[in-house]
mmCIF file of C-alpha atoms in Angstrom:
data_model
loop_
_atom_site.group_PDB
_atom_site.id
_atom_site.type_symbol
_atom_site.label_atom_id
_atom_site.label_comp_id
_atom_site.label_asym_id
_atom_site.label_seq_id
_atom_site.Cartn_x
_atom_site.Cartn_y
_atom_site.Cartn_z
ATOM 1 C CA UNK A 1 149.454 116.290 109.672
ATOM 2 C CA UNK A 2 149.513 114.504 112.206
ATOM 3 C CA UNK A 3 151.704 111.929 113.466
ATOM 4 C CA UNK A 4 148.267 109.744 113.978
ATOM 5 C CA UNK A 5 146.867 110.960 110.675
ATOM 6 C CA UNK A 6 151.078 110.088 109.161
ATOM 7 C CA UNK A 7 150.612 106.817 110.388
ATOM 8 C CA UNK A 8 146.878 106.310 108.673
ATOM 9 C CA UNK A 9 148.206 107.681 105.777
ATOM 10 C CA UNK A 10 151.733 105.301 105.934
ATOM 11 C CA UNK A 11 148.465 102.047 105.882
ATOM 12 C CA UNK A 12 145.355 102.553 104.619
ATOM 13 C CA UNK A 13 146.990 105.046 101.757
ATOM 14 C CA UNK A 14 144.861 108.151 102.195
ATOM 15 C CA UNK A 15 143.437 110.104 105.121
ATOM 16 C CA UNK A 16 139.910 109.043 107.233
ATOM 17 C CA UNK A 17 136.784 109.881 106.180
ATOM 18 C CA UNK A 18 132.957 109.875 107.372
ATOM 19 C CA UNK A 19 131.264 107.062 105.490
ATOM 20 C CA UNK A 20 127.365 107.586 107.001
ATOM 21 C CA UNK A 21 125.735 109.198 109.723
ATOM 22 C CA UNK A 22 124.282 105.606 110.996
ATOM 23 C CA UNK A 23 124.363 106.691 115.701
ATOM 24 C CA UNK A 24 123.130 110.709 115.611
ATOM 25 C CA UNK A 25 125.860 111.178 119.802
ATOM 26 C CA UNK A 26 124.550 114.036 121.538
ATOM 27 C CA UNK A 27 126.305 115.504 124.129
ATOM 28 C CA UNK A 28 122.806 117.043 126.927
ATOM 29 C CA UNK A 29 125.854 118.337 129.254
ATOM 30 C CA UNK A 30 128.833 118.154 131.818
ATOM 31 C CA UNK A 31 127.224 117.874 134.794
ATOM 32 C CA UNK A 32 127.061 114.940 136.728
ATOM 33 C CA UNK A 33 126.977 113.202 140.212
ATOM 34 C CA UNK A 34 130.406 112.689 140.215
ATOM 35 C CA UNK A 35 134.064 113.369 139.422
ATOM 36 C CA UNK A 36 135.120 110.554 137.772
ATOM 37 C CA UNK A 37 139.342 110.375 137.899
ATOM 38 C CA UNK A 38 138.915 108.986 134.622
ATOM 39 C CA UNK A 39 136.465 111.349 132.781
ATOM 40 C CA UNK A 40 137.767 112.671 129.012
ATOM 41 C CA UNK A 41 134.856 116.150 129.660
ATOM 42 C CA UNK A 42 135.917 116.433 132.620
ATOM 43 C CA UNK A 43 132.247 116.364 134.265
ATOM 44 C CA UNK A 44 131.282 117.009 137.445
ATOM 45 C CA UNK A 45 128.652 118.887 140.449
ATOM 46 C CA UNK A 46 130.188 121.733 139.573
ATOM 47 C CA UNK A 47 129.694 122.134 135.999
ATOM 48 C CA UNK A 48 127.173 123.936 134.849
ATOM 49 C CA UNK A 49 127.421 123.453 130.738
ATOM 50 C CA UNK A 50 123.484 121.690 129.798
ATOM 51 C CA UNK A 51 122.160 121.706 126.670
ATOM 52 C CA UNK A 52 118.236 123.610 125.828
ATOM 53 C CA UNK A 53 115.315 123.003 124.960
ATOM 54 C CA UNK A 54 115.864 125.415 121.635
ATOM 55 C CA UNK A 55 119.114 123.033 120.866
ATOM 56 C CA UNK A 56 117.432 119.501 121.562
ATOM 57 C CA UNK A 57 114.812 120.982 119.088
ATOM 58 C CA UNK A 58 117.684 121.114 116.527
ATOM 59 C CA UNK A 59 118.565 117.526 117.605
ATOM 60 C CA UNK A 60 115.120 115.848 116.850
ATOM 61 C CA UNK A 61 115.209 118.084 113.175
ATOM 62 C CA UNK A 62 119.130 116.897 112.852
ATOM 63 C CA UNK A 63 117.578 112.733 113.582
ATOM 64 C CA UNK A 64 114.937 113.637 111.299
ATOM 65 C CA UNK A 65 117.178 114.753 108.478
ATOM 66 C CA UNK A 66 120.459 112.090 108.996
ATOM 67 C CA UNK A 67 117.046 109.355 110.094
ATOM 68 C CA UNK A 68 120.207 107.644 112.060
ATOM 69 C CA UNK A 69 120.321 104.134 113.260
ATOM 70 C CA UNK A 70 120.866 105.116 116.632
ATOM 71 C CA UNK A 71 120.642 108.680 118.789
ATOM 72 C CA UNK A 72 122.859 108.288 121.533
ATOM 73 C CA UNK A 73 122.728 110.610 124.907
ATOM 74 C CA UNK A 74 125.544 111.096 126.561
ATOM 75 C CA UNK A 75 126.746 113.483 129.489
ATOM 76 C CA UNK A 76 128.391 114.141 132.342
ATOM 77 C CA UNK A 77 125.242 112.566 133.432
ATOM 78 C CA UNK A 78 122.699 113.180 130.085
ATOM 79 C CA UNK A 79 119.733 112.379 133.210
ATOM 80 C CA UNK A 80 120.334 115.307 135.082
ATOM 81 C CA UNK A 81 120.092 117.231 132.228
ATOM 82 C CA UNK A 82 116.230 119.246 132.770
ATOM 83 C CA UNK A 83 115.304 118.020 129.613
ATOM 84 C CA UNK A 84 116.441 114.593 129.392
ATOM 85 C CA UNK A 85 112.794 112.673 129.628
ATOM 86 C CA UNK A 86 111.183 115.087 127.401
ATOM 87 C CA UNK A 87 113.841 114.382 124.706
ATOM 88 C CA UNK A 88 113.678 110.603 124.423
ATOM 89 C CA UNK A 89 110.398 111.102 124.688
ATOM 90 C CA UNK A 90 110.079 112.959 121.020
ATOM 91 C CA UNK A 91 113.035 111.277 119.772
ATOM 92 C CA UNK A 92 110.968 108.288 120.782
ATOM 93 C CA UNK A 93 108.024 109.697 119.157
ATOM 94 C CA UNK A 94 109.303 109.831 116.093
ATOM 95 C CA UNK A 95 110.434 106.318 115.576
ATOM 96 C CA UNK A 96 114.313 106.220 116.339
ATOM 97 C CA UNK A 97 116.365 103.946 118.347
ATOM 98 C CA UNK A 98 117.152 105.910 121.336
ATOM 99 C CA UNK A 99 120.595 104.100 123.323
ATOM 100 C CA UNK A 100 121.550 106.259 127.120
ATOM 101 C CA UNK A 101 125.450 106.475 128.724
ATOM 102 C CA UNK A 102 124.626 105.991 131.770
ATOM 103 C CA UNK A 103 126.943 105.753 135.266
ATOM 104 C CA UNK A 104 123.865 103.931 136.861
ATOM 105 C CA UNK A 105 124.302 106.609 140.225
ATOM 106 C CA UNK A 106 122.914 109.115 138.430
ATOM 107 C CA UNK A 107 119.703 107.262 138.379
ATOM 108 C CA UNK A 108 119.016 106.776 141.427
ATOM 109 C CA UNK A 109 119.710 110.442 142.013
ATOM 110 C CA UNK A 110 116.137 112.402 144.933
ATOM 111 C CA UNK A 111 113.495 112.624 141.983
ATOM 112 C CA UNK A 112 114.740 110.640 139.397
ATOM 113 C CA UNK A 113 113.524 107.158 140.707
ATOM 114 C CA UNK A 114 110.649 107.265 137.728
ATOM 115 C CA UNK A 115 112.998 107.333 135.319
ATOM 116 C CA UNK A 116 114.301 103.840 134.590
ATOM 117 C CA UNK A 117 110.650 103.040 134.594
ATOM 118 C CA UNK A 118 110.042 105.460 132.039
ATOM 119 C CA UNK A 119 113.358 105.146 129.721
ATOM 120 C CA UNK A 120 111.919 100.703 129.960
ATOM 121 C CA UNK A 121 108.660 102.651 128.408
ATOM 122 C CA UNK A 122 109.824 103.679 125.446
ATOM 123 C CA UNK A 123 112.810 100.680 124.728
ATOM 124 C CA UNK A 124 115.583 102.462 125.267
ATOM 125 C CA UNK A 125 118.858 101.044 125.911
ATOM 126 C CA UNK A 126 121.519 101.369 128.514
ATOM 127 C CA UNK A 127 125.532 101.590 128.171
ATOM 128 C CA UNK A 128 126.135 101.981 131.594
ATOM 129 C CA UNK A 129 130.028 102.763 133.457
ATOM 130 C CA UNK A 130 131.300 100.034 135.500
ATOM 131 C CA UNK A 131 134.260 100.125 135.648
ATOM 132 C CA UNK A 132 135.273 96.917 137.226
ATOM 133 C CA UNK A 133 133.368 94.182 139.266
ATOM 134 C CA UNK A 134 135.903 95.078 142.103
ATOM 135 C CA UNK A 135 134.691 97.668 143.522
ATOM 136 C CA UNK A 136 137.868 99.024 145.486
ATOM 137 C CA UNK A 137 139.153 99.031 141.405
ATOM 138 C CA UNK A 138 135.345 101.277 141.180
ATOM 139 C CA UNK A 139 136.207 104.010 144.215
ATOM 140 C CA UNK A 140 140.115 104.517 143.357
ATOM 141 C CA UNK A 141 138.218 105.822 139.508
ATOM 142 C CA UNK A 142 134.517 107.137 141.086
ATOM 143 C CA UNK A 143 135.178 107.773 144.582
ATOM 144 C CA UNK A 144 133.191 106.417 147.434
ATOM 145 C CA UNK A 145 129.998 104.371 147.536
ATOM 146 C CA UNK A 146 130.239 104.894 143.609
ATOM 147 C CA UNK A 147 129.772 100.529 143.735
ATOM 148 C CA UNK A 148 127.590 99.964 146.403
ATOM 149 C CA UNK A 149 125.004 102.904 144.297
ATOM 150 C CA UNK A 150 126.035 100.841 140.243
ATOM 151 C CA UNK A 151 124.638 97.942 141.811
ATOM 152 C CA UNK A 152 121.542 98.625 143.186
ATOM 153 C CA UNK A 153 120.706 101.118 139.545
ATOM 154 C CA UNK A 154 121.836 97.376 137.974
ATOM 155 C CA UNK A 155 120.093 95.559 140.464
ATOM 156 C CA UNK A 156 116.529 97.967 140.140
ATOM 157 C CA UNK A 157 117.164 97.799 136.186
ATOM 158 C CA UNK A 158 117.313 94.095 136.385
ATOM 159 C CA UNK A 159 113.872 93.699 137.483
ATOM 160 C CA UNK A 160 112.466 95.980 134.674
ATOM 161 C CA UNK A 161 113.457 93.312 132.568
ATOM 162 C CA UNK A 162 116.826 95.269 131.817
ATOM 163 C CA UNK A 163 119.692 92.885 131.310
ATOM 164 C CA UNK A 164 116.963 90.016 130.558
ATOM 165 C CA UNK A 165 114.746 90.788 128.281
ATOM 166 C CA UNK A 166 116.499 91.361 124.928
ATOM 167 C CA UNK A 167 115.081 94.308 123.976
ATOM 168 C CA UNK A 168 115.832 95.737 127.131
ATOM 169 C CA UNK A 169 120.294 96.346 126.966
ATOM 170 C CA UNK A 170 122.731 97.519 129.542
ATOM 171 C CA UNK A 171 125.737 96.491 127.806
ATOM 172 C CA UNK A 172 128.199 97.585 131.232
ATOM 173 C CA UNK A 173 131.581 99.371 130.302
ATOM 174 C CA UNK A 174 135.036 98.780 131.582
ATOM 175 C CA UNK A 175 137.500 100.970 131.402
ATOM 176 C CA UNK A 176 141.593 99.921 132.993
ATOM 177 C CA UNK A 177 142.752 101.771 136.096
ATOM 178 C CA UNK A 178 145.843 102.904 134.814
ATOM 179 C CA UNK A 179 148.444 103.208 131.474
ATOM 180 C CA UNK A 180 147.585 100.022 129.806
ATOM 181 C CA UNK A 181 144.827 98.450 126.942
ATOM 182 C CA UNK A 182 141.804 96.588 127.715
ATOM 183 C CA UNK A 183 142.579 92.894 127.731
ATOM 184 C CA UNK A 184 139.738 91.099 125.987
ATOM 185 C CA UNK A 185 136.452 91.930 126.427
ATOM 186 C CA UNK A 186 134.853 88.209 125.393
ATOM 187 C CA UNK A 187 136.382 86.953 128.363
ATOM 188 C CA UNK A 188 136.584 89.907 130.859
ATOM 189 C CA UNK A 189 132.958 89.613 129.989
ATOM 190 C CA UNK A 190 132.662 86.455 131.699
ATOM 191 C CA UNK A 191 134.763 87.081 134.177
ATOM 192 C CA UNK A 192 131.935 90.394 134.848
ATOM 193 C CA UNK A 193 129.095 87.640 134.226
ATOM 194 C CA UNK A 194 130.826 85.158 137.064
ATOM 195 C CA UNK A 195 131.951 87.471 139.644
ATOM 196 C CA UNK A 196 128.390 90.176 139.551
ATOM 197 C CA UNK A 197 126.532 86.918 139.424
ATOM 198 C CA UNK A 198 127.834 85.476 141.621
ATOM 199 C CA UNK A 199 128.430 88.250 144.424
ATOM 200 C CA UNK A 200 124.841 89.701 143.979
ATOM 201 C CA UNK A 201 122.700 87.783 141.630
ATOM 202 C CA UNK A 202 122.932 91.333 138.754
ATOM 203 C CA UNK A 203 123.019 90.902 135.047
ATOM 204 C CA UNK A 204 123.447 92.002 131.903
ATOM 205 C CA UNK A 205 123.672 91.983 128.408
ATOM 206 C CA UNK A 206 126.869 92.091 127.265
ATOM 207 C CA UNK A 207 130.452 93.927 128.485
ATOM 208 C CA UNK A 208 131.873 96.327 126.585
ATOM 209 C CA UNK A 209 135.891 97.604 126.960
ATOM 210 C CA UNK A 210 137.049 101.386 126.712
ATOM 211 C CA UNK A 211 140.646 102.028 126.413
ATOM 212 C CA UNK A 212 141.869 105.729 128.376
ATOM 213 C CA UNK A 213 141.789 108.472 126.216
ATOM 214 C CA UNK A 214 145.289 110.563 126.143
ATOM 215 C CA UNK A 215 142.973 113.934 127.479
ATOM 216 C CA UNK A 216 140.787 115.026 130.333
ATOM 217 C CA UNK A 217 141.250 113.592 133.433
ATOM 218 C CA UNK A 218 143.327 110.590 133.250
ATOM 219 C CA UNK A 219 145.862 112.729 131.431
ATOM 220 C CA UNK A 220 146.310 114.908 133.717
ATOM 221 C CA UNK A 221 146.846 112.261 135.821
ATOM 222 C CA UNK A 222 149.230 110.311 133.463
ATOM 223 C CA UNK A 223 151.965 113.182 133.396
ATOM 224 C CA UNK A 224 151.231 113.923 136.671
ATOM 225 C CA UNK A 225 152.958 110.538 137.576
ATOM 226 C CA UNK A 226 155.098 111.257 134.418
ATOM 227 C CA UNK A 227 153.386 108.262 132.420
ATOM 228 C CA UNK A 228 152.088 110.166 129.810
ATOM 229 C CA UNK A 229 154.998 109.491 127.315
ATOM 230 C CA UNK A 230 155.007 105.808 128.017
ATOM 231 C CA UNK A 231 151.236 105.590 127.478
ATOM 232 C CA UNK A 232 152.079 107.553 123.991
ATOM 233 C CA UNK A 233 154.650 104.724 123.394
ATOM 234 C CA UNK A 234 152.184 101.580 124.637
ATOM 235 C CA UNK A 235 149.473 103.575 122.215
ATOM 236 C CA UNK A 236 150.767 104.172 119.316
ATOM 237 C CA UNK A 237 153.072 101.329 119.433
ATOM 238 C CA UNK A 238 149.531 99.982 119.291
ATOM 239 C CA UNK A 239 148.439 100.887 116.025
ATOM 240 C CA UNK A 240 146.105 98.071 114.586
ATOM 241 C CA UNK A 241 145.421 99.244 110.741
ATOM 242 C CA UNK A 242 142.752 96.646 111.895
ATOM 243 C CA UNK A 243 140.386 98.893 113.131
ATOM 244 C CA UNK A 244 140.437 101.963 111.406
ATOM 245 C CA UNK A 245 137.530 100.494 109.080
ATOM 246 C CA UNK A 246 135.063 99.868 112.616
ATOM 247 C CA UNK A 247 136.154 103.442 113.835
ATOM 248 C CA UNK A 248 133.081 105.825 115.639
ATOM 249 C CA UNK A 249 134.334 108.418 113.793
ATOM 250 C CA UNK A 250 134.181 107.477 110.387
ATOM 251 C CA UNK A 251 129.832 106.051 110.994
ATOM 252 C CA UNK A 252 128.333 109.463 113.170
ATOM 253 C CA UNK A 253 128.499 112.898 114.424
ATOM 254 C CA UNK A 254 128.519 114.131 117.690
ATOM 255 C CA UNK A 255 126.564 117.195 119.092
ATOM 256 C CA UNK A 256 128.299 119.328 121.704
ATOM 257 C CA UNK A 257 125.741 120.385 124.743
ATOM 258 C CA UNK A 258 125.731 123.920 122.347
ATOM 259 C CA UNK A 259 125.077 122.286 119.587
ATOM 260 C CA UNK A 260 128.447 122.808 118.093
ATOM 261 C CA UNK A 261 129.183 119.850 115.712
ATOM 262 C CA UNK A 262 132.101 116.637 116.365
ATOM 263 C CA UNK A 263 133.567 113.643 114.907
ATOM 264 C CA UNK A 264 133.942 112.727 118.106
ATOM 265 C CA UNK A 265 133.219 112.630 121.791
ATOM 266 C CA UNK A 266 136.969 112.818 122.624
ATOM 267 C CA UNK A 267 137.465 115.501 119.680
ATOM 268 C CA UNK A 268 134.113 117.893 122.015
ATOM 269 C CA UNK A 269 136.377 117.616 125.341
ATOM 270 C CA UNK A 270 139.431 118.858 122.726
ATOM 271 C CA UNK A 271 137.775 121.739 121.471
ATOM 272 C CA UNK A 272 137.834 120.162 117.942
ATOM 273 C CA UNK A 273 134.544 120.454 115.637
ATOM 274 C CA UNK A 274 134.338 118.795 112.975
ATOM 275 C CA UNK A 275 136.447 119.928 109.188
ATOM 276 C CA UNK A 276 135.640 123.594 108.812
ATOM 277 C CA UNK A 277 134.217 122.851 104.897
ATOM 278 C CA UNK A 278 131.219 120.330 106.730
ATOM 279 C CA UNK A 279 128.472 122.618 108.193
ATOM 280 C CA UNK A 280 129.844 123.124 112.185
ATOM 281 C CA UNK A 281 126.341 123.817 114.309
ATOM 282 C CA UNK A 282 123.538 121.544 114.863
ATOM 283 C CA UNK A 283 121.346 123.930 113.254
ATOM 284 C CA UNK A 284 122.454 123.709 109.792
ATOM 285 C CA UNK A 285 123.366 120.261 109.590
ATOM 286 C CA UNK A 286 123.637 118.692 106.437
ATOM 287 C CA UNK A 287 123.706 114.688 106.636
ATOM 288 C CA UNK A 288 125.005 114.362 102.881
ATOM 289 C CA UNK A 289 127.146 116.923 103.713
ATOM 290 C CA UNK A 290 128.809 115.801 106.927
ATOM 291 C CA UNK A 291 128.846 111.636 105.466
ATOM 292 C CA UNK A 292 131.154 112.885 103.613
ATOM 293 C CA UNK A 293 133.831 115.280 105.608
ATOM 294 C CA UNK A 294 137.520 114.209 106.643
ATOM 295 C CA UNK A 295 137.254 113.059 110.382
ATOM 296 C CA UNK A 296 139.447 116.144 112.826
ATOM 297 C CA UNK A 297 142.495 113.741 114.080
ATOM 298 C CA UNK A 298 145.229 114.705 116.718
ATOM 299 C CA UNK A 299 147.076 112.001 118.880
ATOM 300 C CA UNK A 300 144.734 111.201 120.778
ATOM 301 C CA UNK A 301 143.305 108.916 117.739
ATOM 302 C CA UNK A 302 145.722 106.060 119.153
ATOM 303 C CA UNK A 303 144.108 105.684 121.476
ATOM 304 C CA UNK A 304 140.855 104.357 119.422
ATOM 305 C CA UNK A 305 143.201 102.058 117.135
ATOM 306 C CA UNK A 306 145.910 100.515 119.170
ATOM 307 C CA UNK A 307 145.548 96.712 120.663
ATOM 308 C CA UNK A 308 141.142 95.763 119.855
ATOM 309 C CA UNK A 309 140.127 99.056 119.421
ATOM 310 C CA UNK A 310 137.677 101.344 121.434
ATOM 311 C CA UNK A 311 135.057 102.893 120.565
ATOM 312 C CA UNK A 312 131.267 104.030 121.869
ATOM 313 C CA UNK A 313 130.403 100.116 120.689
ATOM 314 C CA UNK A 314 133.496 98.597 121.979
ATOM 315 C CA UNK A 315 136.122 96.854 121.023
ATOM 316 C CA UNK A 316 136.525 97.147 117.068
ATOM 317 C CA UNK A 317 138.026 93.435 116.380
#
């Protein structure tokens, strides 16, 4: 039993278990047009891992079996997978609500100019990385020109009704630029609306705050700066038992680009598949067996339970 399990046991009197599959999260690969300093999966233009068509077909079958409230497509930059458009169309044709996690600049890739229209036409929701409303902070995490590209992408999406029409969700995602927890989500959302509206006339649906997890590139930087122990201590001391019911791992299954099943995208990044007593690959997908599984945890899980909590849907409390 690791420190996180011990803490959950002491606070909640039991283990952390899945309570149902409300979200089917699908990682389409690690190929990306950026190499962000906070990326937990280490995505970049040099990566080659990508979900193939056969695995996508198994994902569609899994969605039919589970009938989740949402199919959440992520990466890397999921838009760069050659089968991305086909998968979106196939899922929405079966009546599934689909959401895509985008870094925004991937939507400007030559050859993908019509992709926003395709997403709009199928009512696909967007969750877009925008780690700050200040250019210098975005550039520090995502590289030069990422800020200008992100602004341009939001402008094009707004022109299609994203972030304006309630049926076309455009959520922005903030993550801290250092070894600290996100500020209050509501207050920061007001700051984003004011600054992005005043500077560029941009609109969005809501802001989500996500804590930097002690994994991936962010964690490597913390170790280089010798701030890793300090950051872990902050996460552990900020443990909030009120976040446990809302943890994303308790309400979803994450499918890796090769079909391996995980409790969340963070466990995917660490190579920690679902519990051995549960089906381990999307070809063996069994909603009943997966719904009652025990969650595989580690010290990194303190990142999701610190402060107001953190999930793919933002703060938890």
